[in-house]
Amino acid sequence: MVYRRTHQVVRRLAARRHAILNAAREAASEGGMAAVQIAPVATRANVAAGTVYRYFPSKADLISELIADVSHDELTAIRRAADAAPGPSSALAAAVTTIAVHVVSHRKLAWGILAEPVDVDVTESRLASRRAIAAEIKLRIDAAVRAGHLPAQDTELAATALLGALHEALIGPLAPNDLDDPIRLRDVVQTVTLLALRAVGVMDARARGLVVQAALPVQAPAPAKTTVLAG
């Protein structure tokens, strides 16, 4: 007889997996990827460490899935913002603004996803995350080029360059450190969005209008909790 999981069991298993990933995300948001350890994550998720291993056989699996989960949420937000825009240029501005807001609002988590050194190999997950978001930017640049709003260009290279510029400017070693003020955060988001639009060929006056149109509410990141995490 083949055992089939009931809907209730499937939902319970999915909820437990979701709780573990949420716990890992909270740990990374507060302490970076170094804080994503099996035992503390299990405690946060209110499960046994053995339960975490049943869902994620290794720490590398847990962090890789965390990267994929956070990146999926970011990509969903980018698409939602771009799809709601009234035109292809507006969609590109909305996509870039959404990326910038995500990065500056969750800087420690974003750095962990992107480049923070970790003691396990999560290279493929990181690359997949960046490729997916770069592909979405390329899609929006392509649409604006087809509509005649942007000059013909290597859109794949342009998308990669824009994403790299956003990451370097907002969470790289040279990124500003005075982003606790929401007004400063808003100004930084608008500045990098304007830079991105100009870089792909949007005329200055039009670019400024698109930046204002794409403006999203930005809140200063919540201060990190002083939680002691076990190794």
Coordinates of N, CA and C in Angstrom, one line a residue:
M1 N 0.9 -1.2 0.0 CA 0.0 0.0 0.0 C 0.9 1.3 0.0
V2 N 0.6 2.2 -0.9 CA 1.4 3.4 -1.0 C 0.9 4.4 0.0
Y3 N 1.7 4.9 0.8 CA 1.3 5.9 1.8 C 1.2 7.3 1.1
R4 N 0.1 8.0 1.3 CA 0.0 9.3 0.7 C -0.2 10.3 1.8
R5 N 0.5 11.4 1.8 CA 0.4 12.4 2.8 C -1.0 13.1 2.7
T6 N -1.6 13.3 3.8 CA -2.9 14.1 3.7 C -2.5 15.6 3.6
H7 N -3.5 16.3 3.2 CA -3.3 17.8 3.0 C -2.9 18.4 4.3
Q8 N -3.4 17.9 5.4 CA -3.0 18.5 6.7 C -1.5 18.3 7.0
V9 N -1.1 17.1 6.7 CA 0.3 16.7 6.9 C 1.2 17.6 6.0
V10 N 0.8 17.7 4.7 CA 1.6 18.5 3.8 C 1.7 19.9 4.3
R11 N 0.6 20.5 4.7 CA 0.6 21.9 5.2 C 1.5 22.0 6.4
R12 N 1.4 21.0 7.3 CA 2.3 21.1 8.5 C 3.7 21.0 8.2
L13 N 4.1 20.2 7.3 CA 5.5 20.1 6.9 C 6.0 21.4 6.2
A14 N 5.1 22.0 5.3 CA 5.4 23.2 4.7 C 5.6 24.3 5.7
A15 N 4.7 24.4 6.7 CA 4.7 25.4 7.7 C 6.0 25.3 8.5
R16 N 6.5 24.1 8.8 CA 7.7 23.9 9.6 C 8.9 24.4 8.8
R17 N 8.9 24.0 7.5 CA 10.0 24.4 6.6 C 10.0 25.9 6.5
H18 N 8.9 26.5 6.4 CA 8.8 28.0 6.3 C 9.3 28.6 7.6
A19 N 9.0 28.1 8.7 CA 9.4 28.6 10.0 C 10.9 28.5 10.1
I20 N 11.5 27.5 9.6 CA 13.0 27.3 9.7 C 13.6 28.4 8.8
L21 N 13.1 28.6 7.6 CA 13.7 29.6 6.7 C 13.5 31.0 7.3
N22 N 12.3 31.2 7.9 CA 12.1 32.6 8.5 C 13.1 32.8 9.6
A23 N 13.4 31.8 10.4 CA 14.3 31.9 11.5 C 15.7 32.2 11.0
A24 N 16.1 31.5 9.9 CA 17.4 31.7 9.3 C 17.5 33.2 8.7
R25 N 16.4 33.6 8.2 CA 16.4 35.0 7.6 C 16.5 36.0 8.8
E26 N 15.8 35.8 9.9 CA 15.9 36.7 11.0 C 17.4 36.7 11.5
A27 N 18.0 35.6 11.6 CA 19.3 35.5 12.1 C 20.3 36.2 11.2
A28 N 20.1 36.1 9.9 CA 21.0 36.7 8.9 C 20.8 38.2 8.9
S29 N 19.5 38.7 9.1 CA 19.2 40.1 9.2 C 19.9 40.8 10.4
E30 N 20.0 40.0 11.5 CA 20.5 40.6 12.7 C 22.1 40.5 12.8
G31 N 22.6 39.3 12.4 CA 24.0 39.0 12.6 C 24.8 38.6 11.3
G32 N 24.2 38.8 10.2 CA 24.8 38.3 9.0 C 24.8 36.8 8.8
M33 N 25.4 36.3 7.7 CA 25.4 34.9 7.5 C 26.1 34.1 8.5
A34 N 27.1 34.7 9.2 CA 27.8 34.0 10.3 C 26.8 33.6 11.4
A35 N 25.7 34.3 11.5 CA 24.7 33.9 12.6 C 23.8 32.8 12.1
V36 N 23.9 32.4 10.9 CA 23.0 31.3 10.4 C 23.7 30.0 10.8
Q37 N 23.4 29.5 12.0 CA 23.9 28.2 12.5 C 22.7 27.3 12.8
I38 N 22.9 26.0 12.7 CA 21.8 25.1 12.8 C 21.1 25.2 14.2
A39 N 21.9 25.2 15.3 CA 21.3 25.1 16.6 C 20.5 26.4 16.9
P40 N 21.1 27.6 16.7 CA 20.3 28.8 17.0 C 19.1 29.0 16.1
V41 N 19.2 28.6 14.8 CA 18.1 28.6 13.9 C 17.0 27.7 14.4
A42 N 17.3 26.5 14.9 CA 16.3 25.6 15.4 C 15.6 26.2 16.6
T43 N 16.4 26.9 17.5 CA 15.8 27.5 18.6 C 14.8 28.6 18.2
R44 N 15.2 29.4 17.3 CA 14.3 30.5 16.8 C 13.0 29.9 16.2
A45 N 13.1 28.8 15.5 CA 12.0 28.2 14.8 C 11.2 27.3 15.7
N46 N 11.7 27.1 17.0 CA 11.0 26.3 18.0 C 10.9 24.8 17.5
V47 N 12.0 24.3 16.9 CA 12.1 22.9 16.6 C 13.4 22.4 17.0
A48 N 13.6 21.1 17.0 CA 14.9 20.5 17.4 C 15.9 20.6 16.2
A49 N 17.1 20.6 16.6 CA 18.2 20.7 15.6 C 18.1 19.6 14.5
G50 N 17.7 18.4 15.0 CA 17.5 17.3 14.1 C 16.4 17.5 13.1
T51 N 15.4 18.3 13.5 CA 14.3 18.6 12.5 C 14.9 19.5 11.4
V52 N 15.7 20.5 11.8 CA 16.3 21.3 10.7 C 17.1 20.5 9.7
Y53 N 17.8 19.5 10.2 CA 18.6 18.6 9.3 C 17.7 17.7 8.4
R54 N 16.5 17.4 8.9 CA 15.6 16.7 8.0 C 15.2 17.5 6.8
Y55 N 15.0 18.8 7.0 CA 14.6 19.6 5.9 C 15.8 20.1 5.1
F56 N 16.9 20.4 5.8 CA 18.1 20.9 5.1 C 19.3 20.1 5.6
P57 N 19.8 19.1 4.9 CA 20.8 18.1 5.3 C 22.1 18.8 5.8
S58 N 22.4 20.0 5.4 CA 23.7 20.6 5.8 C 23.4 22.1 5.9
K59 N 24.4 22.8 6.5 CA 24.4 24.2 6.7 C 24.4 24.9 5.3
A60 N 25.1 24.3 4.4 CA 25.2 24.8 3.0 C 23.8 24.8 2.4
D61 N 23.1 23.7 2.6 CA 21.7 23.6 2.0 C 20.8 24.6 2.6
L62 N 20.9 24.9 3.9 CA 20.1 25.9 4.6 C 20.4 27.3 4.0
I63 N 21.6 27.6 4.0 CA 22.0 29.0 3.5 C 21.6 29.2 2.0
S64 N 21.9 28.1 1.2 CA 21.6 28.2 -0.2 C 20.1 28.4 -0.4
E65 N 19.3 27.7 0.4 CA 17.8 27.8 0.3 C 17.4 29.2 0.8
L66 N 18.0 29.7 1.8 CA 17.7 31.0 2.3 C 18.0 32.1 1.2
I67 N 19.1 32.0 0.6 CA 19.5 32.9 -0.5 C 18.4 32.8 -1.6
A68 N 18.0 31.6 -2.0 CA 17.0 31.5 -3.0 C 15.6 32.0 -2.5
D69 N 15.3 31.9 -1.3 CA 14.0 32.3 -0.8 C 14.0 33.9 -0.7
V70 N 15.0 34.5 -0.2 CA 15.1 36.0 -0.2 C 15.1 36.5 -1.6
S71 N 15.8 35.9 -2.5 CA 15.9 36.4 -3.8 C 14.6 36.3 -4.6
H72 N 13.8 35.2 -4.3 CA 12.5 35.0 -4.9 C 11.6 36.1 -4.4
D73 N 11.6 36.5 -3.2 CA 10.8 37.5 -2.6 C 11.1 38.9 -3.3
E74 N 12.4 39.1 -3.5 CA 12.9 40.4 -4.1 C 12.4 40.4 -5.5
L75 N 12.6 39.3 -6.2 CA 12.2 39.3 -7.6 C 10.7 39.5 -7.8
T76 N 9.9 38.9 -6.9 CA 8.5 39.1 -7.0 C 8.1 40.5 -6.8
A77 N 8.8 41.2 -5.8 CA 8.5 42.6 -5.6 C 8.9 43.5 -6.8
I78 N 10.0 43.1 -7.4 CA 10.5 43.9 -8.6 C 9.5 43.7 -9.7
R79 N 9.0 42.5 -10.0 CA 8.1 42.3 -11.1 C 6.7 43.0 -10.8
R80 N 6.3 42.9 -9.5 CA 5.0 43.5 -9.2 C 5.1 45.1 -9.4
A81 N 6.2 45.7 -9.0 CA 6.3 47.1 -9.2 C 6.4 47.5 -10.6
A82 N 7.2 46.7 -11.4 CA 7.4 47.0 -12.8 C 6.1 46.8 -13.6
D83 N 5.4 45.7 -13.3 CA 4.2 45.4 -14.0 C 3.1 46.5 -13.8
A84 N 3.1 47.1 -12.6 CA 2.1 48.1 -12.3 C 2.4 49.5 -12.9
A85 N 3.6 49.6 -13.5 CA 4.0 50.9 -14.1 C 3.3 51.1 -15.4
P86 N 3.0 52.4 -15.8 CA 2.2 52.7 -16.9 C 2.9 52.5 -18.3
G87 N 4.2 52.3 -18.3 CA 5.0 52.2 -19.5 C 6.3 51.5 -19.3
P88 N 7.0 51.2 -20.4 CA 8.3 50.5 -20.3 C 9.4 51.2 -19.6
S89 N 9.5 52.5 -19.8 CA 10.5 53.3 -19.1 C 10.1 53.4 -17.6
S90 N 8.9 53.6 -17.3 CA 8.4 53.7 -15.9 C 8.6 52.3 -15.2
A91 N 8.5 51.2 -16.0 CA 8.7 49.9 -15.4 C 10.1 49.7 -15.1
L92 N 11.0 50.2 -15.9 CA 12.5 50.1 -15.6 C 12.8 50.9 -14.4
A93 N 12.3 52.1 -14.3 CA 12.5 52.9 -13.1 C 12.0 52.3 -11.9
A94 N 10.8 51.7 -12.0 CA 10.2 51.0 -10.8 C 11.0 49.8 -10.4
A95 N 11.5 49.0 -11.4 CA 12.3 47.9 -11.0 C 13.6 48.3 -10.3
V96 N 14.3 49.3 -10.8 CA 15.6 49.7 -10.2 C 15.3 50.3 -8.8
T97 N 14.3 51.1 -8.7 CA 13.9 51.7 -7.4 C 13.6 50.6 -6.4
T98 N 12.9 49.5 -6.8 CA 12.6 48.4 -5.9 C 13.8 47.7 -5.4
I99 N 14.7 47.5 -6.3 CA 16.0 46.8 -5.9 C 16.7 47.7 -4.9
A100 N 16.8 49.0 -5.2 CA 17.5 49.9 -4.3 C 16.9 49.9 -2.9
V101 N 15.6 50.0 -2.9 CA 14.9 50.0 -1.6 C 15.1 48.7 -0.8
H102 N 15.0 47.6 -1.5 CA 15.3 46.3 -0.9 C 16.6 46.3 -0.2
V103 N 17.6 46.7 -1.0 CA 19.0 46.7 -0.5 C 19.2 47.6 0.7
V104 N 18.8 48.8 0.6 CA 19.1 49.8 1.7 C 18.2 49.5 2.9
S105 N 17.1 48.8 2.7 CA 16.2 48.5 3.9 C 16.7 47.3 4.6
H106 N 17.5 46.4 4.0 CA 17.9 45.2 4.6 C 19.4 45.0 4.3
R107 N 20.2 45.9 4.7 CA 21.6 45.9 4.2 C 22.4 44.7 4.7
K108 N 22.3 44.4 5.9 CA 23.0 43.2 6.4 C 22.6 41.9 5.7
L109 N 21.3 41.7 5.6 CA 20.9 40.6 4.9 C 21.3 40.6 3.4
A110 N 21.2 41.8 2.8 CA 21.6 41.9 1.3 C 23.1 41.6 1.2
W111 N 23.9 42.1 2.1 CA 25.3 41.8 2.0 C 25.6 40.3 2.2
G112 N 24.8 39.7 3.1 CA 25.0 38.3 3.3 C 24.6 37.4 2.1
I113 N 23.5 37.8 1.5 CA 23.1 37.2 0.3 C 24.1 37.3 -0.9
L114 N 24.7 38.5 -1.0 CA 25.5 38.9 -2.1 C 27.0 38.4 -1.9
A115 N 27.6 38.7 -0.8 CA 29.1 38.5 -0.8 C 29.7 38.3 0.5
E116 N 29.0 38.3 1.6 CA 29.6 38.0 2.9 C 30.3 36.7 2.9
P117 N 31.6 36.6 3.4 CA 32.3 35.3 3.4 C 31.5 34.3 4.3
V118 N 31.4 33.1 3.9 CA 30.8 32.1 4.7 C 31.7 30.8 4.6
D119 N 31.5 30.0 5.6 CA 32.4 28.8 5.7 C 31.9 27.6 4.9
V120 N 30.9 27.8 4.1 CA 30.4 26.7 3.2 C 30.2 27.3 1.8
D121 N 30.1 26.4 0.8 CA 30.1 26.9 -0.6 C 28.6 27.1 -1.0
V122 N 28.3 28.4 -1.2 CA 26.9 28.8 -1.7 C 27.0 29.6 -3.0
T123 N 28.1 29.4 -3.7 CA 28.4 30.1 -4.9 C 27.3 30.0 -5.9
E124 N 26.8 28.8 -6.2 CA 25.8 28.6 -7.2 C 24.5 29.3 -6.9
S125 N 24.1 29.2 -5.6 CA 22.9 29.9 -5.2 C 23.0 31.4 -5.3
R126 N 24.2 31.9 -5.0 CA 24.4 33.4 -5.1 C 24.3 33.8 -6.6
L127 N 25.0 33.0 -7.5 CA 25.0 33.3 -8.9 C 23.6 33.2 -9.5
A128 N 22.8 32.2 -9.1 CA 21.5 32.1 -9.6 C 20.6 33.3 -9.2
S129 N 20.8 33.7 -8.0 CA 20.1 34.9 -7.5 C 20.4 36.1 -8.3
R130 N 21.6 36.4 -8.6 CA 22.0 37.6 -9.3 C 21.6 37.5 -10.8
R131 N 21.7 36.3 -11.4 CA 21.3 36.1 -12.8 C 19.8 36.3 -12.9
A132 N 19.0 35.9 -12.0 CA 17.6 36.1 -12.1 C 17.2 37.5 -12.1
I133 N 17.8 38.3 -11.2 CA 17.5 39.7 -11.0 C 18.0 40.5 -12.2
A134 N 19.2 40.1 -12.7 CA 19.8 40.8 -13.9 C 18.9 40.5 -15.1
A135 N 18.4 39.3 -15.2 CA 17.5 39.0 -16.3 C 16.2 39.8 -16.3
E136 N 15.7 40.1 -15.1 CA 14.5 40.9 -15.0 C 14.8 42.3 -15.4
I137 N 16.0 42.9 -15.0 CA 16.4 44.2 -15.5 C 16.5 44.2 -17.0
K138 N 17.2 43.2 -17.5 CA 17.3 43.1 -19.0 C 16.0 43.1 -19.7
L139 N 15.0 42.4 -19.2 CA 13.7 42.3 -19.7 C 13.1 43.7 -19.8
R140 N 13.3 44.5 -18.8 CA 12.7 45.9 -18.7 C 13.5 46.8 -19.7
I141 N 14.8 46.7 -19.8 CA 15.5 47.5 -20.7 C 15.1 47.1 -22.2
D142 N 15.0 45.8 -22.4 CA 14.6 45.4 -23.8 C 13.3 46.0 -24.2
A143 N 12.3 46.0 -23.3 CA 11.0 46.6 -23.6 C 11.1 48.1 -23.9
A144 N 11.9 48.8 -23.1 CA 12.1 50.2 -23.4 C 12.8 50.5 -24.7
V145 N 13.7 49.6 -25.1 CA 14.4 49.8 -26.4 C 13.4 49.5 -27.5
R146 N 12.6 48.5 -27.4 CA 11.7 48.2 -28.4 C 10.6 49.3 -28.6
A147 N 10.3 50.0 -27.5 CA 9.3 51.1 -27.6 C 9.9 52.3 -28.1
G148 N 11.3 52.3 -28.3 CA 11.9 53.5 -28.8 C 12.3 54.5 -27.8
H149 N 12.2 54.1 -26.5 CA 12.5 55.0 -25.4 C 13.9 55.0 -25.0
L150 N 14.7 54.0 -25.5 CA 16.1 53.9 -25.2 C 16.8 53.6 -26.5
P151 N 18.1 54.0 -26.6 CA 18.9 53.6 -27.8 C 19.2 52.1 -27.7
A152 N 19.5 51.6 -28.9 CA 19.9 50.2 -29.0 C 21.2 50.0 -28.3
Q153 N 21.3 48.9 -27.6 CA 22.5 48.6 -26.7 C 22.5 47.1 -26.4
D154 N 23.7 46.7 -25.8 CA 23.8 45.3 -25.3 C 23.0 45.3 -24.0
T155 N 21.8 44.9 -24.0 CA 21.0 45.0 -22.8 C 21.4 44.0 -21.7
E156 N 21.9 42.9 -22.1 CA 22.4 41.9 -21.1 C 23.6 42.5 -20.3
L157 N 24.5 43.1 -21.0 CA 25.6 43.8 -20.3 C 25.2 45.0 -19.5
A158 N 24.2 45.8 -20.1 CA 23.7 46.9 -19.4 C 23.0 46.5 -18.1
A159 N 22.2 45.5 -18.1 CA 21.5 45.0 -16.9 C 22.5 44.5 -15.8
T160 N 23.5 43.8 -16.3 CA 24.5 43.3 -15.3 C 25.3 44.5 -14.7
A161 N 25.6 45.5 -15.5 CA 26.4 46.7 -15.0 C 25.5 47.5 -14.0
L162 N 24.2 47.6 -14.3 CA 23.3 48.3 -13.4 C 23.2 47.6 -12.1
L163 N 23.0 46.3 -12.1 CA 22.9 45.6 -10.9 C 24.2 45.7 -10.1
G164 N 25.3 45.6 -10.7 CA 26.6 45.7 -10.0 C 26.8 47.1 -9.4
A165 N 26.4 48.1 -10.2 CA 26.5 49.5 -9.6 C 25.6 49.7 -8.4
L166 N 24.4 49.1 -8.5 CA 23.5 49.3 -7.3 C 24.1 48.6 -6.1
H167 N 24.6 47.4 -6.3 CA 25.1 46.6 -5.1 C 26.4 47.3 -4.6
E168 N 27.2 47.8 -5.5 CA 28.5 48.4 -5.0 C 28.2 49.7 -4.3
A169 N 27.2 50.5 -4.8 CA 26.9 51.8 -4.2 C 26.2 51.7 -2.9
L170 N 25.4 50.6 -2.7 CA 24.5 50.6 -1.6 C 25.0 49.7 -0.5
I171 N 25.7 48.6 -0.8 CA 26.1 47.7 0.3 C 27.6 47.3 0.1
G172 N 28.3 47.8 -0.9 CA 29.7 47.5 -1.0 C 30.5 48.2 0.1
P173 N 31.8 47.9 0.1 CA 32.7 48.5 1.1 C 32.7 50.1 1.1
L174 N 32.4 50.7 -0.1 CA 32.4 52.1 -0.2 C 31.0 52.7 0.0
A175 N 30.0 51.9 0.4 CA 28.6 52.4 0.5 C 28.6 53.4 1.7
P176 N 27.6 54.3 1.6 CA 27.5 55.3 2.7 C 27.0 54.6 4.0
N177 N 27.5 55.1 5.1 CA 27.1 54.6 6.4 C 26.0 55.3 7.2
D178 N 25.6 56.4 6.6 CA 24.6 57.3 7.3 C 23.2 57.1 6.7
L179 N 22.7 55.8 6.7 CA 21.4 55.5 6.1 C 20.4 55.2 7.2
D180 N 20.6 55.7 8.4 CA 19.6 55.4 9.4 C 18.4 56.4 9.3
D181 N 18.6 57.5 8.6 CA 17.6 58.6 8.5 C 16.8 58.3 7.2
P182 N 15.5 58.2 7.3 CA 14.6 57.8 6.2 C 14.8 58.8 5.0
I183 N 15.0 60.1 5.3 CA 15.2 61.1 4.3 C 16.4 60.9 3.5
R184 N 17.5 60.6 4.2 CA 18.8 60.3 3.6 C 18.6 59.0 2.7
L185 N 17.9 58.0 3.3 CA 17.7 56.8 2.5 C 17.0 57.1 1.2
R186 N 15.9 57.9 1.3 CA 15.2 58.2 0.1 C 16.0 58.9 -0.9
D187 N 16.9 59.9 -0.5 CA 17.8 60.6 -1.4 C 18.7 59.6 -2.1
V188 N 19.3 58.7 -1.3 CA 20.2 57.7 -1.9 C 19.5 56.9 -2.9
V189 N 18.3 56.4 -2.6 CA 17.6 55.6 -3.6 C 17.3 56.3 -4.9
Q190 N 16.9 57.6 -4.7 CA 16.6 58.4 -5.9 C 17.9 58.7 -6.7
T191 N 19.0 58.9 -6.0 CA 20.3 59.2 -6.7 C 20.7 58.0 -7.5
V192 N 20.7 56.8 -7.0 CA 21.2 55.6 -7.7 C 20.2 55.2 -8.8
T193 N 18.9 55.5 -8.6 CA 17.9 55.2 -9.7 C 18.2 56.2 -10.9
L194 N 18.4 57.4 -10.6 CA 18.7 58.4 -11.6 C 19.9 58.1 -12.4
L195 N 21.0 57.6 -11.6 CA 22.2 57.2 -12.3 C 22.0 56.1 -13.2
A196 N 21.2 55.1 -12.8 CA 20.9 53.9 -13.6 C 20.2 54.3 -14.9
L197 N 19.2 55.1 -14.8 CA 18.4 55.5 -15.9 C 19.2 56.3 -16.9
R198 N 20.0 57.2 -16.4 CA 20.9 58.0 -17.3 C 21.9 57.0 -18.0
A199 N 22.4 56.0 -17.3 CA 23.4 55.1 -17.9 C 22.9 54.3 -19.1
V200 N 21.6 54.0 -19.1 CA 21.0 53.3 -20.3 C 20.5 54.2 -21.3
G201 N 20.5 55.5 -21.1 CA 20.2 56.4 -22.2 C 19.0 57.2 -22.0
V202 N 18.4 57.3 -20.8 CA 17.2 58.1 -20.6 C 17.7 59.6 -20.4
M203 N 17.1 60.5 -21.2 CA 17.5 61.9 -21.1 C 17.2 62.4 -19.7
D204 N 18.0 63.4 -19.2 CA 18.0 63.8 -17.8 C 16.7 64.2 -17.3
A205 N 16.0 65.1 -18.1 CA 14.7 65.6 -17.6 C 13.7 64.5 -17.4
R206 N 13.7 63.6 -18.4 CA 12.8 62.4 -18.4 C 13.2 61.5 -17.2
A207 N 14.5 61.3 -17.0 CA 15.0 60.4 -16.0 C 14.5 61.0 -14.6
R208 N 14.6 62.3 -14.4 CA 14.2 62.8 -13.1 C 12.7 62.7 -12.9
G209 N 11.9 62.8 -14.0 CA 10.5 62.6 -13.8 C 10.2 61.2 -13.5
L210 N 10.9 60.2 -14.1 CA 10.6 58.8 -13.8 C 11.0 58.4 -12.4
V211 N 12.1 59.1 -11.9 CA 12.5 58.8 -10.5 C 11.4 59.3 -9.5
V212 N 10.9 60.4 -9.7 CA 9.8 60.9 -8.9 C 8.6 60.0 -8.9
Q213 N 8.3 59.6 -10.1 CA 7.1 58.7 -10.4 C 7.3 57.4 -9.7
A214 N 8.5 56.9 -9.7 CA 8.8 55.6 -9.1 C 9.1 55.6 -7.7
A215 N 9.0 56.7 -7.0 CA 9.4 56.9 -5.6 C 8.6 55.9 -4.8
L216 N 9.3 55.2 -3.9 CA 8.6 54.3 -3.0 C 8.8 54.8 -1.5
P217 N 7.9 54.5 -0.6 CA 8.2 54.9 0.8 C 9.4 54.1 1.3
V218 N 10.3 54.8 1.9 CA 11.5 54.1 2.5 C 11.5 54.3 4.0
Q219 N 11.7 53.3 4.7 CA 11.9 53.4 6.1 C 13.3 53.0 6.5
A220 N 13.8 53.7 7.6 CA 15.1 53.3 8.1 C 15.1 51.9 8.6
P221 N 16.2 51.2 8.4 CA 16.2 49.8 9.0 C 16.1 49.8 10.5
A222 N 15.3 48.8 11.0 CA 15.2 48.7 12.4 C 16.5 48.3 13.0
P223 N 16.9 48.9 14.2 CA 18.1 48.5 14.8 C 18.2 47.0 15.1
A224 N 19.4 46.5 14.9 CA 19.5 45.1 15.2 C 19.4 44.7 16.6
K225 N 18.8 43.6 16.9 CA 18.6 43.1 18.3 C 20.0 42.6 18.8
T226 N 20.2 42.9 20.1 CA 21.4 42.4 20.7 C 21.2 41.0 21.2
T227 N 21.1 40.0 20.2 CA 20.9 38.6 20.6 C 22.2 37.9 20.5
V228 N 22.4 37.1 21.5 CA 23.6 36.3 21.6 C 23.3 34.9 20.9
L229 N 24.0 34.6 19.9 CA 23.7 33.4 19.1 C 24.9 32.4 19.4
A230 N 24.5 31.1 19.6 CA 25.4 30.1 19.8 C 26.2 29.8 18.5
G231 N 27.4 29.2 18.6 CA 28.1 28.9 17.4 C 27.6 27.6 16.8

